[in-house]
Structure formats: C-alpha cells, structure tokens
XYZ file of C-alpha atoms in Angstrom:
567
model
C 126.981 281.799 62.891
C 123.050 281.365 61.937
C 122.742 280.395 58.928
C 121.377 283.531 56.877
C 125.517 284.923 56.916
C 126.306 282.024 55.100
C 126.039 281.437 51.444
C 124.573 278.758 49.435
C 122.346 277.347 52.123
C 120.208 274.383 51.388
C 117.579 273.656 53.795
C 116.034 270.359 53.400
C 113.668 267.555 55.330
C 116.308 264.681 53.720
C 119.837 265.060 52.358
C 120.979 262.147 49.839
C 124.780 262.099 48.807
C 125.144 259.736 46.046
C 122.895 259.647 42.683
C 123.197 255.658 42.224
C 120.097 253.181 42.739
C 120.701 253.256 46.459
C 120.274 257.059 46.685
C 117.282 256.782 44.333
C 115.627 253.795 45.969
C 115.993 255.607 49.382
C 114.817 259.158 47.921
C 111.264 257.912 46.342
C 110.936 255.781 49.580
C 111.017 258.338 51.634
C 109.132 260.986 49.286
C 105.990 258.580 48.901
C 105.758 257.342 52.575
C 105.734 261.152 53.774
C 105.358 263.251 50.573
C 105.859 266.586 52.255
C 109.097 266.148 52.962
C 111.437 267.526 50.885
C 114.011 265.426 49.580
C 117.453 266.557 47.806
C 119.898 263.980 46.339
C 123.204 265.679 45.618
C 125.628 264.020 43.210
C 129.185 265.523 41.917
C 128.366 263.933 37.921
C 124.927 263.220 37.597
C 122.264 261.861 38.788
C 121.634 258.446 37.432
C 124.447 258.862 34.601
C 127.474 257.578 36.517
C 129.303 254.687 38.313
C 128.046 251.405 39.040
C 124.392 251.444 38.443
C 124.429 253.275 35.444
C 127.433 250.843 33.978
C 126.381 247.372 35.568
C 127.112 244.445 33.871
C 123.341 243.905 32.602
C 122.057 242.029 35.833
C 119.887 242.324 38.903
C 121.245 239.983 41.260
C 117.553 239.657 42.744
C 115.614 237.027 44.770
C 112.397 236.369 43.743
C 110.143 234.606 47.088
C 107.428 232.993 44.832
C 110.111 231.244 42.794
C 113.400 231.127 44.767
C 114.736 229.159 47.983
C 115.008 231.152 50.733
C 117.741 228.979 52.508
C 119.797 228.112 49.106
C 120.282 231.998 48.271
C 120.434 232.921 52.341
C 123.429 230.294 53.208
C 125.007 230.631 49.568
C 125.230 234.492 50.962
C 126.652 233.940 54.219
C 129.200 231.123 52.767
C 130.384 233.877 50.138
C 131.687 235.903 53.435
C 133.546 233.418 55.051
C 130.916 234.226 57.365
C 132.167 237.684 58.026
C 128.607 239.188 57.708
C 125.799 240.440 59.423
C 122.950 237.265 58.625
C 120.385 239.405 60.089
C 120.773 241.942 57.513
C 120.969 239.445 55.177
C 117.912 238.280 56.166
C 116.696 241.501 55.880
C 117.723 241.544 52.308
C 115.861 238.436 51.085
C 112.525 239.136 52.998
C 112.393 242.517 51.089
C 114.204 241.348 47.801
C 110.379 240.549 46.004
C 108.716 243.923 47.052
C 111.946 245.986 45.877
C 112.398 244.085 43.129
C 108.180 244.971 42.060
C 109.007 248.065 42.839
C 111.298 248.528 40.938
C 109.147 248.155 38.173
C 106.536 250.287 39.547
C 109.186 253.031 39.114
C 110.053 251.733 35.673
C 112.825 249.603 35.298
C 112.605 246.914 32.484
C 113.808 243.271 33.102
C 114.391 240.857 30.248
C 111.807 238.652 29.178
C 111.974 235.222 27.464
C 109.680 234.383 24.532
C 107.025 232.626 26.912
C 106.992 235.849 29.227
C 109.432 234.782 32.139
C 112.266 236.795 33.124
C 115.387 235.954 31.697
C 117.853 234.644 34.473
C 120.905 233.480 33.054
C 123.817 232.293 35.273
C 126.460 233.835 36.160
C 129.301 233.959 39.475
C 128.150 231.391 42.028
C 125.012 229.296 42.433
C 122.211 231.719 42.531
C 120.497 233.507 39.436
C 119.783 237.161 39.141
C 117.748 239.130 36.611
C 118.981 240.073 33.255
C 118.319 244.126 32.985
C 116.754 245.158 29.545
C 119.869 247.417 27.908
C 121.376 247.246 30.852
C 121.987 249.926 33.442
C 121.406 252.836 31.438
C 117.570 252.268 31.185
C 117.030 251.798 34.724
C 118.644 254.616 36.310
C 116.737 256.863 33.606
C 113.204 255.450 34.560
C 114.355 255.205 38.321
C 115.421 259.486 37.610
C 112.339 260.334 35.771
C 110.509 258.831 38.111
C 112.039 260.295 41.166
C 111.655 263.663 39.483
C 108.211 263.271 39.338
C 106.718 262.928 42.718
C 109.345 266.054 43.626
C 112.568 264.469 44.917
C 115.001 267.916 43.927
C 118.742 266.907 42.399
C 121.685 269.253 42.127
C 124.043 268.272 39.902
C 127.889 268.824 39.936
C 128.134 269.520 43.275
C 131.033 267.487 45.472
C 129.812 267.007 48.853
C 133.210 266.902 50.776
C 132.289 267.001 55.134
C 129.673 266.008 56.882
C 128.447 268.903 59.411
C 127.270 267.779 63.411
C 126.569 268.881 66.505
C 125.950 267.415 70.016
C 122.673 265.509 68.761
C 124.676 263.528 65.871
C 124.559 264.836 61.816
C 122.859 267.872 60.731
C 124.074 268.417 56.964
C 126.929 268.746 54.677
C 128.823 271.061 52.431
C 130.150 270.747 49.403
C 131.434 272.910 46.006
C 130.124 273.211 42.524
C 132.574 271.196 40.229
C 131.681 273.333 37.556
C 131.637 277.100 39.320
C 133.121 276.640 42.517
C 129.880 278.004 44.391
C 130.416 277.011 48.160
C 127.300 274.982 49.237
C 125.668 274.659 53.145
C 123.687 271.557 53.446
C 121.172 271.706 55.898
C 119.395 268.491 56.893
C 117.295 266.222 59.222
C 118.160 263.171 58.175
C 121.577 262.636 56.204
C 122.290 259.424 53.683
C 125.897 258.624 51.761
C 124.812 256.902 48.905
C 128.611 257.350 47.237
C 129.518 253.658 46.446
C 132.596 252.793 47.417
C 136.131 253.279 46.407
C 138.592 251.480 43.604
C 141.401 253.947 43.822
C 141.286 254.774 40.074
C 142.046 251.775 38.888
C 140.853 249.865 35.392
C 137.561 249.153 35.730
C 135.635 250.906 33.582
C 132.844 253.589 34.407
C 134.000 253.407 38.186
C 136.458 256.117 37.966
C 133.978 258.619 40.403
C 134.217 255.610 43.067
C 136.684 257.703 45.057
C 135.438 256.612 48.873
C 133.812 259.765 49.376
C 131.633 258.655 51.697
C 134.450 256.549 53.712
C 136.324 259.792 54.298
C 133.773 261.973 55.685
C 131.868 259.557 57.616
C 135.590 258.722 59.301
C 136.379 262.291 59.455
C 132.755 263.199 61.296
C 133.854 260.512 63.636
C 131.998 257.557 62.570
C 132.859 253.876 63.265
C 133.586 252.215 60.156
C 134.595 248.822 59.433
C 135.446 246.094 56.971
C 138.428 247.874 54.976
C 141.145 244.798 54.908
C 138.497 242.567 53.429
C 139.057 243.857 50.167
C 137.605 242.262 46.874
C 139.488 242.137 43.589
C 137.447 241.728 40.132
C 139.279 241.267 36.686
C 139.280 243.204 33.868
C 140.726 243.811 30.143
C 144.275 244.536 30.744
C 145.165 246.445 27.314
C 141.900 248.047 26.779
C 139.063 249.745 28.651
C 136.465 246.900 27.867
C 133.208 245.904 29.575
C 131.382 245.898 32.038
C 129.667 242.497 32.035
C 132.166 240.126 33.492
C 129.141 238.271 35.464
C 127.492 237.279 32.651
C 130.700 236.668 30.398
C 131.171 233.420 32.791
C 127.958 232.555 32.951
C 127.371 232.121 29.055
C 130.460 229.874 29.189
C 133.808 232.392 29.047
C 136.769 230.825 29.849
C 140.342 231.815 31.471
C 143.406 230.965 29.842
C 146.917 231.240 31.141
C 150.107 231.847 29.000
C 150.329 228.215 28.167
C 146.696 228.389 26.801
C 145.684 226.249 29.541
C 142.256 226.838 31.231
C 142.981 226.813 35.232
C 140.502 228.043 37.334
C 138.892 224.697 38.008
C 141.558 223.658 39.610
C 141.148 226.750 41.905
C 137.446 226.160 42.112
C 136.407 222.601 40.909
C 132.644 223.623 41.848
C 132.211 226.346 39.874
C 135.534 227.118 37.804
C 135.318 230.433 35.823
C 131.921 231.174 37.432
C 133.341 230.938 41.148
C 133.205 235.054 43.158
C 135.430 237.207 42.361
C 137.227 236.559 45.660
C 138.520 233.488 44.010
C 139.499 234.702 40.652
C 141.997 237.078 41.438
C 144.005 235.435 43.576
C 143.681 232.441 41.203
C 145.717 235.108 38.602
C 148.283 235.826 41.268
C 149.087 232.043 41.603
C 149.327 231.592 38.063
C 151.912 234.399 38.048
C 153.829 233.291 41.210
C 153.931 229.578 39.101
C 155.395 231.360 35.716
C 152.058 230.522 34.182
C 151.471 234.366 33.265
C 151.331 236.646 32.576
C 149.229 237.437 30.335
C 145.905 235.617 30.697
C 142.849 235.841 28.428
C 139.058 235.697 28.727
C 138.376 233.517 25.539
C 134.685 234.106 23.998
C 135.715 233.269 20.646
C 132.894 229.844 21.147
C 130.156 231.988 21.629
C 126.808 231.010 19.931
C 124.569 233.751 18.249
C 121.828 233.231 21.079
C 124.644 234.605 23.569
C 126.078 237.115 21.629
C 122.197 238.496 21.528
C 122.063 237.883 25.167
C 124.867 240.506 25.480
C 123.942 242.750 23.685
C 120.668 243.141 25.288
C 122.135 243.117 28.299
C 125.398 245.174 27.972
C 125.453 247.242 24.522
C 127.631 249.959 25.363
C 130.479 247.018 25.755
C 129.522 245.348 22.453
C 130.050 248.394 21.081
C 133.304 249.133 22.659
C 134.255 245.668 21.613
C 133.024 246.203 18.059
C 135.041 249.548 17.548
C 138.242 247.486 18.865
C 137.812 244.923 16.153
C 136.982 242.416 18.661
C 133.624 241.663 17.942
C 133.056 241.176 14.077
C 130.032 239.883 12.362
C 128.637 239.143 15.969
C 131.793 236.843 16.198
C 134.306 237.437 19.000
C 137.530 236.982 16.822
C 140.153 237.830 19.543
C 141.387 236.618 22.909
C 141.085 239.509 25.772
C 143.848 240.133 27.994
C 142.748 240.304 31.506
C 143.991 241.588 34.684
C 143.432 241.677 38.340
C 142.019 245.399 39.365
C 143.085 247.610 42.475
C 141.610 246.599 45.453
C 138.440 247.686 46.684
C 136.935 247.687 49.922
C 134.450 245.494 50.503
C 131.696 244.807 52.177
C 133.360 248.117 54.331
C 131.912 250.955 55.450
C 130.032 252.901 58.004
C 128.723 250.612 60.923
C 125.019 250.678 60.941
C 122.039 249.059 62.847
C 119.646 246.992 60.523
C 117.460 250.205 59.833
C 121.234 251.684 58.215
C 121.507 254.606 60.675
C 125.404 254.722 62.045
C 126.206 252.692 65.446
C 127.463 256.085 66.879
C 126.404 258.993 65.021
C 122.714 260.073 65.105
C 121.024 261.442 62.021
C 123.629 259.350 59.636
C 122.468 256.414 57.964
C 124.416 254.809 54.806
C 123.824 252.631 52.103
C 124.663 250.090 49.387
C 128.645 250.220 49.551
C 128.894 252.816 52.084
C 127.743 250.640 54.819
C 129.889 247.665 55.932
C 128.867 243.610 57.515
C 125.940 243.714 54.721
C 126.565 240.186 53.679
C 126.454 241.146 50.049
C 126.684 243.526 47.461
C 125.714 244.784 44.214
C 122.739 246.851 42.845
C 119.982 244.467 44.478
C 121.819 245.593 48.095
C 121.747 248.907 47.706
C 118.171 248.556 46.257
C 117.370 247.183 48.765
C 119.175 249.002 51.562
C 117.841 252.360 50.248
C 113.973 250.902 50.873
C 114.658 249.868 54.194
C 116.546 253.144 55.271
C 115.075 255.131 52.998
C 111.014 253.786 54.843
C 112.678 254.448 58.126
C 114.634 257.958 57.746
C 111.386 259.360 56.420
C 109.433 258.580 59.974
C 112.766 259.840 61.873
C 113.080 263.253 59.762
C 109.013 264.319 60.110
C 109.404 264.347 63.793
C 112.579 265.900 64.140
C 112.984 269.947 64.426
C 114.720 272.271 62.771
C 118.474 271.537 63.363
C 121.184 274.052 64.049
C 124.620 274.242 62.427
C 127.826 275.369 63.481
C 129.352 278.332 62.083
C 132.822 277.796 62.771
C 132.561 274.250 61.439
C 131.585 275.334 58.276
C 133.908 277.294 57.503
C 136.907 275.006 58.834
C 135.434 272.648 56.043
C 135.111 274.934 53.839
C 139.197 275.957 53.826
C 139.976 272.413 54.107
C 138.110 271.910 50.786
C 138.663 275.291 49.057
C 142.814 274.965 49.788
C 144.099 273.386 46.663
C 142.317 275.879 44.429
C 144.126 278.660 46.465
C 148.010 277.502 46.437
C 149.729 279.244 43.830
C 151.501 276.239 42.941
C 151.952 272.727 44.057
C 151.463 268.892 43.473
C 148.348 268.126 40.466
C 146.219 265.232 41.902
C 147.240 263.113 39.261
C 150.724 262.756 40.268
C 149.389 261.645 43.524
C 146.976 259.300 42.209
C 149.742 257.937 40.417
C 152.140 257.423 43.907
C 149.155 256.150 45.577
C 148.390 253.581 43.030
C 152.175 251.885 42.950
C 152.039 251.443 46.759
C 148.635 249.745 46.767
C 147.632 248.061 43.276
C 150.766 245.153 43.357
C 148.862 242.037 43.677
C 151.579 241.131 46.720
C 150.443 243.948 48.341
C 146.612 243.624 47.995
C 146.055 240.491 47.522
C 148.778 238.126 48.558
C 150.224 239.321 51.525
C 152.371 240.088 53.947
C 153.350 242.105 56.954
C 156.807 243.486 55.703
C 154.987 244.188 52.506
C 151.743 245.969 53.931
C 154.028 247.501 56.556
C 156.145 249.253 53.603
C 153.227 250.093 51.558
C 151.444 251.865 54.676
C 154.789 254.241 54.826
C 154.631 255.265 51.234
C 151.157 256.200 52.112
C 151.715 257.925 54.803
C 154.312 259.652 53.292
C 151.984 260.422 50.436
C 149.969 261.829 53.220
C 151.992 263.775 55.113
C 154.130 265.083 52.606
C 152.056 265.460 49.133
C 148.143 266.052 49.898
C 149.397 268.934 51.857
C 150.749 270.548 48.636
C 147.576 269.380 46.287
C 147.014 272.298 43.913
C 144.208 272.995 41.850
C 144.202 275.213 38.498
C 140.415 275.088 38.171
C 137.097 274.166 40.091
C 137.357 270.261 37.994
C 141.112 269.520 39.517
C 139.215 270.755 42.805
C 137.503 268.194 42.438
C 140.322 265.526 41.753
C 142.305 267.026 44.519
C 139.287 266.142 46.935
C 139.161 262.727 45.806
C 142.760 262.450 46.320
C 141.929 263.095 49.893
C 139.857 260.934 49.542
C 141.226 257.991 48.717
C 144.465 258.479 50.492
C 142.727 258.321 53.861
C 140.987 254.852 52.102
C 144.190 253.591 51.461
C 145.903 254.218 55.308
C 141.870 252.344 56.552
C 142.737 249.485 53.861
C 146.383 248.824 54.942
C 146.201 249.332 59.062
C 142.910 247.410 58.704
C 144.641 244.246 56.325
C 147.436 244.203 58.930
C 145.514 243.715 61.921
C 144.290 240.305 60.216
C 146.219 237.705 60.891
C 144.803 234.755 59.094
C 144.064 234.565 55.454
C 140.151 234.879 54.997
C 138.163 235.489 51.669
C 140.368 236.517 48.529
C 142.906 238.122 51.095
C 146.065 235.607 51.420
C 148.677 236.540 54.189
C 151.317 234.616 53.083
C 152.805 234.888 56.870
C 149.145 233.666 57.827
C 148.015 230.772 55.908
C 145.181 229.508 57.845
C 141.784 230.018 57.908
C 141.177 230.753 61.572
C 137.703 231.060 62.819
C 138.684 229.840 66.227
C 140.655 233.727 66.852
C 139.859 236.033 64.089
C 136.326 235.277 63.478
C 136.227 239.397 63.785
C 135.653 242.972 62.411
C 138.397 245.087 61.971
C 136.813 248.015 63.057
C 138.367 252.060 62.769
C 137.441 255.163 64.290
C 139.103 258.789 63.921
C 140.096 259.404 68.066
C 142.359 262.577 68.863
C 143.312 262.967 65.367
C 144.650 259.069 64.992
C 143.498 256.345 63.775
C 142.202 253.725 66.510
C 142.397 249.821 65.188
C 140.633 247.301 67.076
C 138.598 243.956 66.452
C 134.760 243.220 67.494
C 133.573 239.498 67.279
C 131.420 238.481 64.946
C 128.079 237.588 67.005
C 127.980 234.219 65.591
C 126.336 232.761 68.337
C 122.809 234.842 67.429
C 122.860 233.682 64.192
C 121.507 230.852 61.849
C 124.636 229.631 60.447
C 127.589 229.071 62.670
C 131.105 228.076 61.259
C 133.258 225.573 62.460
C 135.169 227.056 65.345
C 138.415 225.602 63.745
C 141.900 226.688 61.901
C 142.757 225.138 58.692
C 144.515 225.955 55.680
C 143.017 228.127 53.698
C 141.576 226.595 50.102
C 144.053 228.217 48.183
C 147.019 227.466 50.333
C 145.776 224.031 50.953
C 146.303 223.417 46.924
C-alpha cells in the first residue's frame, strides 16, 4: 500500500516518541547539528507538561568535571547497581555530564544559585551531589519547549503512538491515534527514538500516572531485545495523600523515617547513609519493618525543619508545598504533621531496549531509545536521559541525513491499526480501569515485588496471564480518552508478564529485589542480564553475562548473604 491511500501520514527526517527532557535533549541535538532535518516529537499529553521531568523532585543529579571527582561519582554509580550495569556507558555519562549540563542552560534551564553565585547542591540519596533546579521541573521543560520550538523541532500533541512500523532494513515509523479525536496517524521516519519513560503500573506516585511502558511494549512487540525487567526499583511515597514529589531532597535536608513505635530505623538498614541511602534500600527496609510487626504505618517526620530548608523547598518543589499547604500540613512554613508513607508499585529499572553506546537497539536498525527506555545504563534520572538524548540524539542526526526515503508496509499498518482501534469498536466489554485494578493486586504486594519468592511470583504471573488472556481481549472503550487507557492497559500488562518471567529467572537476591528462596548475593553465577525477546509469538527468557572482565570495576566473584538478609 504506498503511502498516499493512507490517511494521516507524517513524513519526517526524525521521529521522537516521548515529550520528556530525553526527547527534547535528543530533538534540538539533532535539529542544530543538521538543521534541515525535520524533526517531530510526538507525545500523548504534552510536550514538556507531563511525567517525570516536568514533576521532578527539584534536582539535577549532574556531574560537574571542573569541580567533581570523576572516580568518586563513576564507582559510587557502578556500586549503586550491584554492578549490573554497562560502566562504559557510564563512562559515557560523566565525560558528557559538563557539556549537557552547559547546555542545558544554553537552552534555558535555570539552576539555583547561592548568595555568592555558586550553584546550590544540597544532598540528597547517596554520596554524590546534584543540582538544585530553580522552581523545579516546571521551568525547565518550558525553556527546554520554547526553545526547541524555536530552531523548528514540530510537536503534535495528544497523539498515542501505539506500534512501531519495520521492514527488512530495521524501523521505519510508527502509528498512533489522536486521544482527543481519534484521527488515525502514519508515522513515517528515518530515524525512530522512544523517549516514553518507563512504567509504574499506576501506582501512587504522583505526576507519573502517563508512565504506562509504552515504549517497553512496542519495542518488544517490533521484536526488539529488551532487558533488565526483574531488577525493579521501589521509591516511597505519602500513603494517605497524593503528596510530593521531592523525596530526594526531603532526606537530604535531614527527613527522617519512623516506624509504628516512633522509632527511627533505617540506620540500622544502612548505617552509612540511613534515610539518605537509594531507594533500593528503603523499600525493602519498610517491608522488614512490616514482616517484624514494626508497621505499619510509617512516617516521614519534617516537623524539625529550619526556615532555611523550608525555603530550600519551596524553591525547589512549590507545587508540593502547595499541595502540602492545602492539606494543612505545612502551616506558617512549619510542617505540623507526620506523613504516612508507603512503598510504591514496582518499576522497572534500569530496563529497557538493549542498545549500543550510541542508543540505537542491539537488533533492530533505525531504533534507538533513551533515558528509561533503554536498559544496563548504570543510572537514571533526568541527568541520564539528558544526557542519553545528546549522545543519540548527535548520532541519529548523521545516520538519518544519509539514509533514503524509507518504505512502509501497507498491510502492517493496518494490522496495527485494528489492534489499536478494537476497544473503541466492541459494543460492550471490560473498562480499563477494572483491569488496572486486577493488574495492580497481582503485582503491587510488597511479597510479590519486592520480597520474593518463586511460589509467589509463579502465582502472580497466572493472574496475569489470565488478565491477559482473558480480560485485554474484552477492553472496551466509550470514547477516544478510554482508548487511550485501554492502550496503556496493553501496555502495562505485557510489562507486568516481562517483570515477573524476568524476576523468576533470578535466582539470587541482588539490589532491592530479595528472593526469600535465594538469599545470597551471587556474583560467582548470576552476575547476568535477564534478557527477553518476542520469538513465534512467546516470550523467550534467557541470561547474557555481564562483560565484567572489560571493565574498570570488577566485583568479587563470590556468594554471600545479601546485606539485608545478613542483618
């Protein structure tokens, strides 16, 4: 089918999916290094307005060269993986960091300044200091969007890019629906970037609730090798209310955990670091303190704050000062109340799609993905996808002014386009949130995510595959915005199965992720990836070592108990 019988099409040099920092960093890098390319970012809110970027927690976890040690923040990196990382690209990462981070400014973004003209870099999780963001997210992605707009980079709003489109010489495109209309859309593209963050299965964490692993499922569905999905992180947040972000910061002024007995605990998780140790740690350290009796509930206590860190919040994260202000929390720039807290869903990460160190996919040409979307980055966070969006973004342009005009596949199209279109045309059915909902009490309990085990994961992966053989089929949509939800549902189902087959293959207990029928720390066998890949309609599982050998940090080759077992 040539593409004139087809509606909606959008021919363009680069095609961005994803309107956080990554996308945006990747977009202007391209557009100034060749500037007649054209350049489309497509995002299914808006541009710049939604999930993580937008609502950070008010810092830049940046590495400045002229100021910063290169080993301290490389090893403290590859030590926060278990060593279950890529070091090259997090080389990568820090020999970039200082021109990204200037460029950032170039472009617009505002970083807080002390009195004497510094940057402000207050502490926060672990043992390296970022960059506090003036008013937080918000600013950034505006000036980042303005300036985007400016040297040409075209966005379409509310429009959910649901399947990636190939052919024999790798990616060619996308398609995707208007939220808002229901328009079918043709993407059309040289080069193709998922920018779409990654996926927390609807769960509590505020601003997130577009995370749906977008990206995941059509990379896996295009055939794609992804990787990294039982290595799933857990942050904390208010359990009662819909409060922050800002939880990096909160520690790092001094916030403290309290269990029911109004006991702080987490040093004895952490002695190092306590309340400030990653988020890999603080989780689980909830989950013991339940298994114990010693909670629920559990607090964040900020009650001590001084006026010089309640000013430090607000500068950095004022749309949560304000939430906590309408609560009754805050009052008189006094934090009068303890804040229940909770573990979140899980959410992969670092997973992803498995790229080289430019970010183009292992096996599929003409793919490359970013930020969350690509797995073994080493870290995370907006620097990362800054970061990763430069060094792709420098890269795709070179790849997409040589290439020719690419041809797309009729029939392909439109199998997409009923896979994507079928909710909206059932009569009747299952609503998406009713799945979400099914989905969520087979994955969110802590013993299923976070401590584990293999009668526990096992009987989670058959609700989910019930879920998915038995409910998505029947996902009806009423209008073009429950299309949308039913998509996600898709989604994040398929997330789900590539989370629990991927945590069961593991059998050790490595980062936050405790197999209580595992309790060791085994880098002698399962030093690994857990890698996936869609063959003959299955799902294949299998494990690739991690190349330690190459690299500049190399474990002990050694089992032992694993830190929070051992206590």
């Amino acid at each position: 089918m040539e593409a004139q019988a087809l509606d909606n099409v959008v021919d363009t040099d680069i095609l961005v999916i994803g309107g956080g920092i990554g996308g945006h960093t990747f977009a202007i890098t391209a557009k100034e290094k060749v500037p007649a390319l054209k350049v489309t970012v497509v995002e299914k809110a808006r541009a710049g307005k939604t999930g993580p970027s937008a609502l950070v927690g008010g810092r830049y976890d940046g590495f400045l060269p002229e100021r910063d040690d290169f080993d301290l923040y490389f090893r403290s990196r590859v030590e926060e993986a278990d060593y279950l990382c890529d070091q090259e690209k997090i080389e990568d990462n820090l020999r970039w960091a200082g021109d990204v981070f200037r460029s950032l400014e170039r472009w617009g973004a505002k970083f807080a300044r002390t009195g004497e003209g510094d940057y402000q870099r207050p502490l926060s999780r672990g043992i390296t200091r970022g960059m506090l963001l003036e008013n937080g997210g918000v600013p950034l992605m505006n000036a980042l969007n303005n300036y985007a707009g400016s040297i040409g980079v075209q966005f379409l709003n509310r429009i959910m890019v649901t399947d990636l489109l190939s052919n024999e010489e790798g990616v060619v495109g996308a398609v995707g629906f208007g939220v808002r209309d229901g328009d079918f859309y043709v993407f059309r593209s040289k080069v193709t970037v998922l920018a779409t963050g990654m996926t927390r299965f609807k769960t509590i964490q505020p601003g997130h609730r577009n995370d749906t692993g977008d990206g995941y499922a059509m990379a896996y569905r295009a055939g794609a090798e992804v990787a990294g999905f039982d290595s799933t992180h857990h942050n904390t947040y208010g359990a009662r209310m819909e409060f922050g972000p800002g939880n990096n910061l909160y520690v790092g002024l001094g916030a403290f955990f309290l269990n029911a007995k109004g006991e702080r605990f987490m040093h004895k998780y952490h002695p190092e670091l306590a309340e400030r140790a990653d988020f890999v740690w603080l989780a689980p350290s909830f989950c013991i303190e339940r298994m114990e009796h010693r909670a629920p509930p559990i607090y964040l206590d900020m009650r001590h704050f001084t006026p010089d860190k309640i000013e430090t919040l607000w500068k950095a994260v004022p749309y949560a000062m304000m939430k906590y202000e309408r609560a009754g929390v805050l009052k008189n720039n006094t934090f009068v109340e303890l804040i229940e807290y909770t573990p979140e869903g899980p959410r992969p990460m670092p997973s992803g799609v498995l790229t080289n160190r430019n970010y183009e996919s292992r096996n599929l040409p003409g793919l490359f993905a970013i930020g969350d979307v690509t797995s073994q980055k080493g870290s995370g966070g907006l620097s990362a996808a800054a970061i990763s969006g430069v060094i792709a973004g420098a890269f795709a342009a070179e790849r997409a002014s040589g290439n020719s005009r690419v041809r797309i596949d009729g029939k392909q199209v439109e199998a997409h386009k009923q896979a994507c279109l079928a909710p909206l045309k059932r009569d009747d059915g299952m609503e998406p949130d009713h799945i979400i909902l099914a989905l969520q009490e087979a994955i969110h309990p802590y013993y299923v995510g976070i401590i584990r085990h293999e009668r526990r994961l096992t009987k989670a992966l058959e609700e989910v595959e019930q879920i998915r053989d038995s409910l998505v089929p029947l996902l009806h949509a009423y209008d073009f915005h429950y299309l949308m939800s039913a998509n996600e549902v898709r989604s994040m189902v398929l997330c789900a199965e590539m989370f629990l087959r991927s945590a069961l293959e593991r059998k050790e207990s490595r980062l936050g992720c405790l197999r209580e029928d595992y309790r060791e720390l085994d880098n002698v066998n399962w030093l690994r990836y857990i890698h996936l890949k869609r063959d003959n309609g299955k799902m294949k599982v299998w494990s690739e070592e991690v190349p330690v050998e190459k690299y500049k940090l190399k474990p002990k080759r050694e089992k032992c108990l694993h830190p929070f077992w051992k206590r």
